[in-house]
Short mmCIF file of C-alpha atoms in Angstrom, two decimals:
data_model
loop_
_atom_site.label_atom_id
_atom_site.label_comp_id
_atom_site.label_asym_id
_atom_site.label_seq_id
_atom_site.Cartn_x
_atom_site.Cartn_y
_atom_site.Cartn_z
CA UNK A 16 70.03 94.82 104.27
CA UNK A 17 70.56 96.20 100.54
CA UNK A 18 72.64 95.17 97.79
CA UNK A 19 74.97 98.22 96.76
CA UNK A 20 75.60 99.26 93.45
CA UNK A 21 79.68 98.54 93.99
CA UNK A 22 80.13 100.67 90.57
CA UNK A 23 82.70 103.28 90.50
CA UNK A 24 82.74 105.74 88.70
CA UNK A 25 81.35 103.89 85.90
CA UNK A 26 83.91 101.41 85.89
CA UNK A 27 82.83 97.89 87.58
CA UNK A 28 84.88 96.14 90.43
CA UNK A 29 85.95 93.55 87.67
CA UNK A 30 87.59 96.18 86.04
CA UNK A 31 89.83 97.56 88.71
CA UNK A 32 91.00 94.29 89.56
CA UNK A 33 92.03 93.73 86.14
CA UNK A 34 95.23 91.74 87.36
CA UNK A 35 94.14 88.95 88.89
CA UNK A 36 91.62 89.93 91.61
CA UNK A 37 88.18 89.38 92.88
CA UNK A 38 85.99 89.55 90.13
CA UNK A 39 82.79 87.98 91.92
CA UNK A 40 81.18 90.62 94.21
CA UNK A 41 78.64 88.72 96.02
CA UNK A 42 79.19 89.60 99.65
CA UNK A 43 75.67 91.43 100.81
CA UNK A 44 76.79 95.06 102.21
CA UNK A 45 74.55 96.83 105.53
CA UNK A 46 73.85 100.24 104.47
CA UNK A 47 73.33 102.08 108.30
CA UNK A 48 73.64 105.19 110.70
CA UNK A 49 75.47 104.90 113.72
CA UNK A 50 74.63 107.57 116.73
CA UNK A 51 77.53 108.81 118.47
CA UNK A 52 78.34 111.68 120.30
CA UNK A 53 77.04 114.68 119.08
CA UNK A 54 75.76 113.48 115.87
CA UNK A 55 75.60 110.70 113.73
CA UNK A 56 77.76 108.97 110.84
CA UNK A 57 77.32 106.43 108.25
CA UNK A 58 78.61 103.24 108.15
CA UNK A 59 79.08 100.09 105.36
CA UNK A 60 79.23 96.83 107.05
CA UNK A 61 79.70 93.52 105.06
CA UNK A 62 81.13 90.43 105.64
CA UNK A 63 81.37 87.46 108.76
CA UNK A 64 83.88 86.76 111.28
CA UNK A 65 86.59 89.09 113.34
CA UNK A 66 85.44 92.83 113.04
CA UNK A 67 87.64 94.74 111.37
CA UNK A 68 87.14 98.66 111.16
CA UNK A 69 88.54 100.13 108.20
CA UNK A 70 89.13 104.01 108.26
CA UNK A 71 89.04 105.25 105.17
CA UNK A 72 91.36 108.00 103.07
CA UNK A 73 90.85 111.58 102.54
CA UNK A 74 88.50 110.81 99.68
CA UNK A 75 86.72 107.77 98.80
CA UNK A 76 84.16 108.07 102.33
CA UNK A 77 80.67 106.18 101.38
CA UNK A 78 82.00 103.85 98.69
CA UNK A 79 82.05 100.11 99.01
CA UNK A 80 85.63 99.80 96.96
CA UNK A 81 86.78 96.24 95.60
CA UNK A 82 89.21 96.10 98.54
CA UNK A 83 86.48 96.18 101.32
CA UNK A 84 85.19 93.32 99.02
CA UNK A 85 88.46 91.06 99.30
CA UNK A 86 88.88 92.10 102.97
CA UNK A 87 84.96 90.51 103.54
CA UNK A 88 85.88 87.54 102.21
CA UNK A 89 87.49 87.10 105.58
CA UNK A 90 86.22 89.00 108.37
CA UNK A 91 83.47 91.26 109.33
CA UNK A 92 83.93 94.89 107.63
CA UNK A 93 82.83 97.90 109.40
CA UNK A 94 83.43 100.78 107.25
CA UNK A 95 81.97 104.20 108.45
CA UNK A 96 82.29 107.87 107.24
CA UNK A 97 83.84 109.92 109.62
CA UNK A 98 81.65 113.15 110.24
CA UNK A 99 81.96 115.55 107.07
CA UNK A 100 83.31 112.73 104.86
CA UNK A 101 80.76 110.44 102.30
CA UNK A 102 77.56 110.53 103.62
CA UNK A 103 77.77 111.92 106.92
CA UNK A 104 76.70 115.31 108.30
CA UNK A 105 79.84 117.25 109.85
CA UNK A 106 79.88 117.35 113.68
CA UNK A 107 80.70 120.32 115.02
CA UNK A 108 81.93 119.31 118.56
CA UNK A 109 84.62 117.00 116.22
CA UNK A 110 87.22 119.14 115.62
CA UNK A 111 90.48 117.57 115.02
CA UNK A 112 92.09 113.91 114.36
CA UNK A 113 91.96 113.76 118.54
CA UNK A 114 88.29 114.03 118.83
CA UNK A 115 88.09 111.10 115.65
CA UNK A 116 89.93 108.64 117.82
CA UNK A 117 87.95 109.24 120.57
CA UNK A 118 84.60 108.96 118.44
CA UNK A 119 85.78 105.55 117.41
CA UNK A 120 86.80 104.23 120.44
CA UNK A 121 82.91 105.31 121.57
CA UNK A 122 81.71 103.28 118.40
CA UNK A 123 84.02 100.33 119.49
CA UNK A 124 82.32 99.99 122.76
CA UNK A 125 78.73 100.96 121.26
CA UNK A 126 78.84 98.14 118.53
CA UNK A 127 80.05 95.93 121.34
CA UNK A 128 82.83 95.24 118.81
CA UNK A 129 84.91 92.25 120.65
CA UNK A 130 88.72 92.69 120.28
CA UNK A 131 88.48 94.42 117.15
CA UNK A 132 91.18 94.61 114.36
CA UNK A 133 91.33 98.33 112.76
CA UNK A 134 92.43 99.06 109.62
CA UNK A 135 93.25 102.77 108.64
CA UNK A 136 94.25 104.11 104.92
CA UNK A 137 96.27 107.34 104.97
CA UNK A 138 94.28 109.92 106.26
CA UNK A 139 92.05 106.87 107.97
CA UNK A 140 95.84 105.59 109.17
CA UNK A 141 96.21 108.53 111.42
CA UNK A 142 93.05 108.16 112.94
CA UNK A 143 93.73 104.31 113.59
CA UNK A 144 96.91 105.90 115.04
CA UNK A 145 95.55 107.90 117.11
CA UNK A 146 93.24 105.59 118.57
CA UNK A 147 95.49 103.11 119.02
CA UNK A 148 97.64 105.57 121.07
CA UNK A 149 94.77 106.33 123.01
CA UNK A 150 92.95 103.42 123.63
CA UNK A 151 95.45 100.44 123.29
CA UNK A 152 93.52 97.66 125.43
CA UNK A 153 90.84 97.95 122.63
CA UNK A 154 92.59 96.52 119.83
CA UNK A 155 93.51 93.26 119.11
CA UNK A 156 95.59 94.44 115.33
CA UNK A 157 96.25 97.29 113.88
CA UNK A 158 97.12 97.83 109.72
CA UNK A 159 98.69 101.46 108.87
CA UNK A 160 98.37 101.97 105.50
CA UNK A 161 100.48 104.88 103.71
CA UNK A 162 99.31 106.60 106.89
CA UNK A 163 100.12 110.52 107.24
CA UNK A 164 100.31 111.51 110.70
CA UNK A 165 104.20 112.33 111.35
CA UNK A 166 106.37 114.94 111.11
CA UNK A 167 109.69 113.33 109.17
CA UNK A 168 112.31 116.40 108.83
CA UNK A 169 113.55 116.23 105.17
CA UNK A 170 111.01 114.05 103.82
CA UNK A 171 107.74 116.62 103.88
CA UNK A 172 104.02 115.06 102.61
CA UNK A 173 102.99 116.59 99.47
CA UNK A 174 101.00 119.50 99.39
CA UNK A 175 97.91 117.87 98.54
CA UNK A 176 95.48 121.05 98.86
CA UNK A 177 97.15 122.63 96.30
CA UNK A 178 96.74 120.10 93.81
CA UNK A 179 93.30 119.94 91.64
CA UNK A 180 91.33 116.55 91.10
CA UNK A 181 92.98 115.30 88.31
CA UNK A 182 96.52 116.59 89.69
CA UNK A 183 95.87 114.65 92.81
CA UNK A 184 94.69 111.25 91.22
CA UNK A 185 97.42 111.61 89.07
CA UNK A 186 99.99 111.79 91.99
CA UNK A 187 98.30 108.75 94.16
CA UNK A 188 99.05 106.22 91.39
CA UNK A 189 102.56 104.75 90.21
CA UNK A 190 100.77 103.61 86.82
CA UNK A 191 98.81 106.22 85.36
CA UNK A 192 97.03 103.75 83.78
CA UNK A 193 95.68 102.60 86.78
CA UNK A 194 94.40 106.33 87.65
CA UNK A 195 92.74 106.25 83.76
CA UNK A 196 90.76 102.64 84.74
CA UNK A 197 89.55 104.26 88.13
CA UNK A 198 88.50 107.97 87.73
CA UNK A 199 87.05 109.48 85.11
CA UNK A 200 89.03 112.13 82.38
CA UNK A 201 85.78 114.18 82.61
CA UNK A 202 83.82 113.62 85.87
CA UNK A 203 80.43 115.14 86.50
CA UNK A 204 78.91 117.23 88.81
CA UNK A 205 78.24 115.10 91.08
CA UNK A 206 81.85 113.29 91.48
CA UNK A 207 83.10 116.78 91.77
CA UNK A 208 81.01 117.98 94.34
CA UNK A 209 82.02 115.14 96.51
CA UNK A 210 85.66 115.56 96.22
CA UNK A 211 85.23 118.96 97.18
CA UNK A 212 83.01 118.15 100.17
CA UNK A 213 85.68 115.50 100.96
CA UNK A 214 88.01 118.09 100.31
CA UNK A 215 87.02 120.32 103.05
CA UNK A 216 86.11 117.84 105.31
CA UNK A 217 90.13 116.71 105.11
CA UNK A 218 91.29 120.14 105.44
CA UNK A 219 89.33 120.68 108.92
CA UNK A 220 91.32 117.82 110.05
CA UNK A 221 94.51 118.54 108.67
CA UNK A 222 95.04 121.71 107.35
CA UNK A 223 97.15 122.88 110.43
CA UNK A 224 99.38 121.56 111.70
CA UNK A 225 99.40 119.71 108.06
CA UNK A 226 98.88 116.74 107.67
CA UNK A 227 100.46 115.62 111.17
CA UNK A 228 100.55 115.80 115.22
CA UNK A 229 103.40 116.94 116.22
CA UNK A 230 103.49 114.96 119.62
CA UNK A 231 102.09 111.52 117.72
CA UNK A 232 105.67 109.75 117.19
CA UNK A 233 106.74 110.26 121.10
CA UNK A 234 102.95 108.51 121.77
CA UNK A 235 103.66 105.54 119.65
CA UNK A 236 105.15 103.45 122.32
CA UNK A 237 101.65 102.85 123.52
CA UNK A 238 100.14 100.89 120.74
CA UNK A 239 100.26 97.56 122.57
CA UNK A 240 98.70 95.85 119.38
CA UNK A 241 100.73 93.61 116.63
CA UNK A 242 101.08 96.42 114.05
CA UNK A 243 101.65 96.63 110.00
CA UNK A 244 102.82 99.15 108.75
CA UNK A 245 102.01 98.82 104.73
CA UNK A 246 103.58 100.98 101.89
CA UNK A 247 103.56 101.71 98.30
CA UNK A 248 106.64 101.36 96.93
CA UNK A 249 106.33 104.26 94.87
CA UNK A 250 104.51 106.92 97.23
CA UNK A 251 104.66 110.37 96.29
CA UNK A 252 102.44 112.03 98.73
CA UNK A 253 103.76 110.48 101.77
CA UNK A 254 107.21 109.37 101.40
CA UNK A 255 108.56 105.85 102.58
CA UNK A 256 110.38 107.11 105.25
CA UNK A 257 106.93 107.92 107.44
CA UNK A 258 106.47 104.41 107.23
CA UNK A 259 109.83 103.07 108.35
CA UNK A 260 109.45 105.75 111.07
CA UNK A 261 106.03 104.27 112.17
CA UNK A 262 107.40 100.91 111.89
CA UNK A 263 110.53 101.92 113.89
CA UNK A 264 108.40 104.03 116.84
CA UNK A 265 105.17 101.36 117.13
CA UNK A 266 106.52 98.07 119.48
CA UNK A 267 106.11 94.71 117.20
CA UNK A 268 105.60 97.06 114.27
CA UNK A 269 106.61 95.09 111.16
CA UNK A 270 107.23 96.93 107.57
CA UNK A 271 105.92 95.86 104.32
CA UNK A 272 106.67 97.89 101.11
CA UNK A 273 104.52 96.91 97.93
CA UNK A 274 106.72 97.66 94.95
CA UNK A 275 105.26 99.01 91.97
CA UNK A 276 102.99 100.82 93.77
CA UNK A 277 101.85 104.33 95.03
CA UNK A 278 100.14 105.77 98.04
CA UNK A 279 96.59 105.05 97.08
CA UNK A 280 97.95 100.67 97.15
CA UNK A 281 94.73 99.62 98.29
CA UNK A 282 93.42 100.25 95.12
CA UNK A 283 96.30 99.96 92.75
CA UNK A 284 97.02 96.95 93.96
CA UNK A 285 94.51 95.35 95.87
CA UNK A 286 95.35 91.67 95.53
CA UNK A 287 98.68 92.39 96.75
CA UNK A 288 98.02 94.82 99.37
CA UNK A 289 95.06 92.76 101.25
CA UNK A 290 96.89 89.73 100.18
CA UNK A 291 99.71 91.17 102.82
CA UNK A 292 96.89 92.44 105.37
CA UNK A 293 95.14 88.81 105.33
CA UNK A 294 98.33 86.94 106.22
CA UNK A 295 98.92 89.48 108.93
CA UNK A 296 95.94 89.20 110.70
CA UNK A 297 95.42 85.39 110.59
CA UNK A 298 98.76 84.75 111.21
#
């Protein structure tokens, strides 16, 4: 077991959760590699009680973020890269979102993870999606977060390849202030190099078709699991209508919008947004 260094960026939990938070990080975080088919990945686990797996965004893989920390204040957090992302090593029988949601239903059963709750933030929200389409008798909740995913005619997802890093941060945040606090102005080589790795890693999931499965929404019906579907009020990646859409398709989906808020909510808002996900899955 190690302590992390939950710093980010150079800018200290306490920091980001300037508005009322968690300021205390105490919770001790498991640092360890999972084997699964084909490879292995990394995974974060902190925390006691229900498991929870939380699937993380397109970047942001490998980092124990202030929301994990709120989230273990209540259940057991199991937080692994998917293959390419963070810290692990691309997997090249893993090809598309598909072949995610079957590597974490193998994890389920290999961690002997009982009635699990899964958590999945955009990019990570598909991938809960997916599994949860595939493999419904597995979970117990599930929590889509600004998930991407769906094809919504009229209401595309931003091209987010075509924006740079400071472009993209920019757009994930409805208070650019908020962006200033988290990510650097100049970052150095070594932030950059893992956005780009992230970078590609996202693209070789969702470059084409972007951002979406096509044949997802008419699959929804089989999430069996009590489902919320969160939002940031102010999302101007993925619009709001993917989430009323999800909420709409998924039976016992429920809807929450977070106002003041953009796509990446989990870390614009964090009291808020786990604040929601808490009361959902004690409830």
């Amino acid at each position: 077991m190690t302590r992390l260094d939950r710093r980010l960026e150079g800018v200290t939990p306490a920091t980001i959760l300037r508005d009322g938070g968690v300021e205390d990080m105490t919770a001790d975080v498991i640092d360890r590699t999972a084997a699964v088919p084909g490879g292995s990945i990394s995974i974060l686990e902190g925390g006691a009680g229900r498991p929870l797996l939380v699937l993380h965004p397109a970047g942001g893989a490998g980092a124990w973020m202030p929301y994990h920390e709120m989230l273990a204040q209540h259940f057991r957090v199991i937080a692994p890269d998917s293959p390419g992302f963070g810290r692990s090593a691309q997997i090249e029988s893993v090809e598309g979102v598909d072949d995610l949601a079957f590597l974490y239903a193998d994890l389920i059963a290999k961690m002997g993870l009982q009635d699990p709750m899964v958590l999945g933030f955009s990019f990570g929200g598909w991938v809960a999606a997916e599994l949860a389409v595939l493999a419904p008798e597995l979970i117990s909740r599930l929590v889509l977060v600004d998930a991407i995913g769906l094809r919504v005619p009229g209401a595309p997802i931003a091209d987010q390849f075509a924006m740079g890093p400071q472009e993209k941060i920019a757009a994930l945040f409805h208070d650019p202030a908020a962006a200033a606090d988290l990510f650097p102005e100049n970052p150095d080589l070594d932030t950059l190099t893992a956005f780009y790795r992230d970078e590609t890693a996202f693209a070789r999931y969702a470059w084409s078709p972007f951002c979406c499965n096509p044949k997802l929404a008419k699959r929804l019906y089989r999430i069996s699991a009590p489902t919320l579907v969160l939002w940031g009020g102010d999302d101007r990646l993925v619009p709001l209508s993917h989430g009323e859409k999800y909420a709409a398709m998924i039976p016992d989906a429920e809807l929450q919008v977070i106002p003041d808020a953009g796509h990446a909510v989990l870390m614009e808002r964090p009291k808020e947004a786990v604040q929601a996900i808490v009361r959902f899955l004690e409830r």
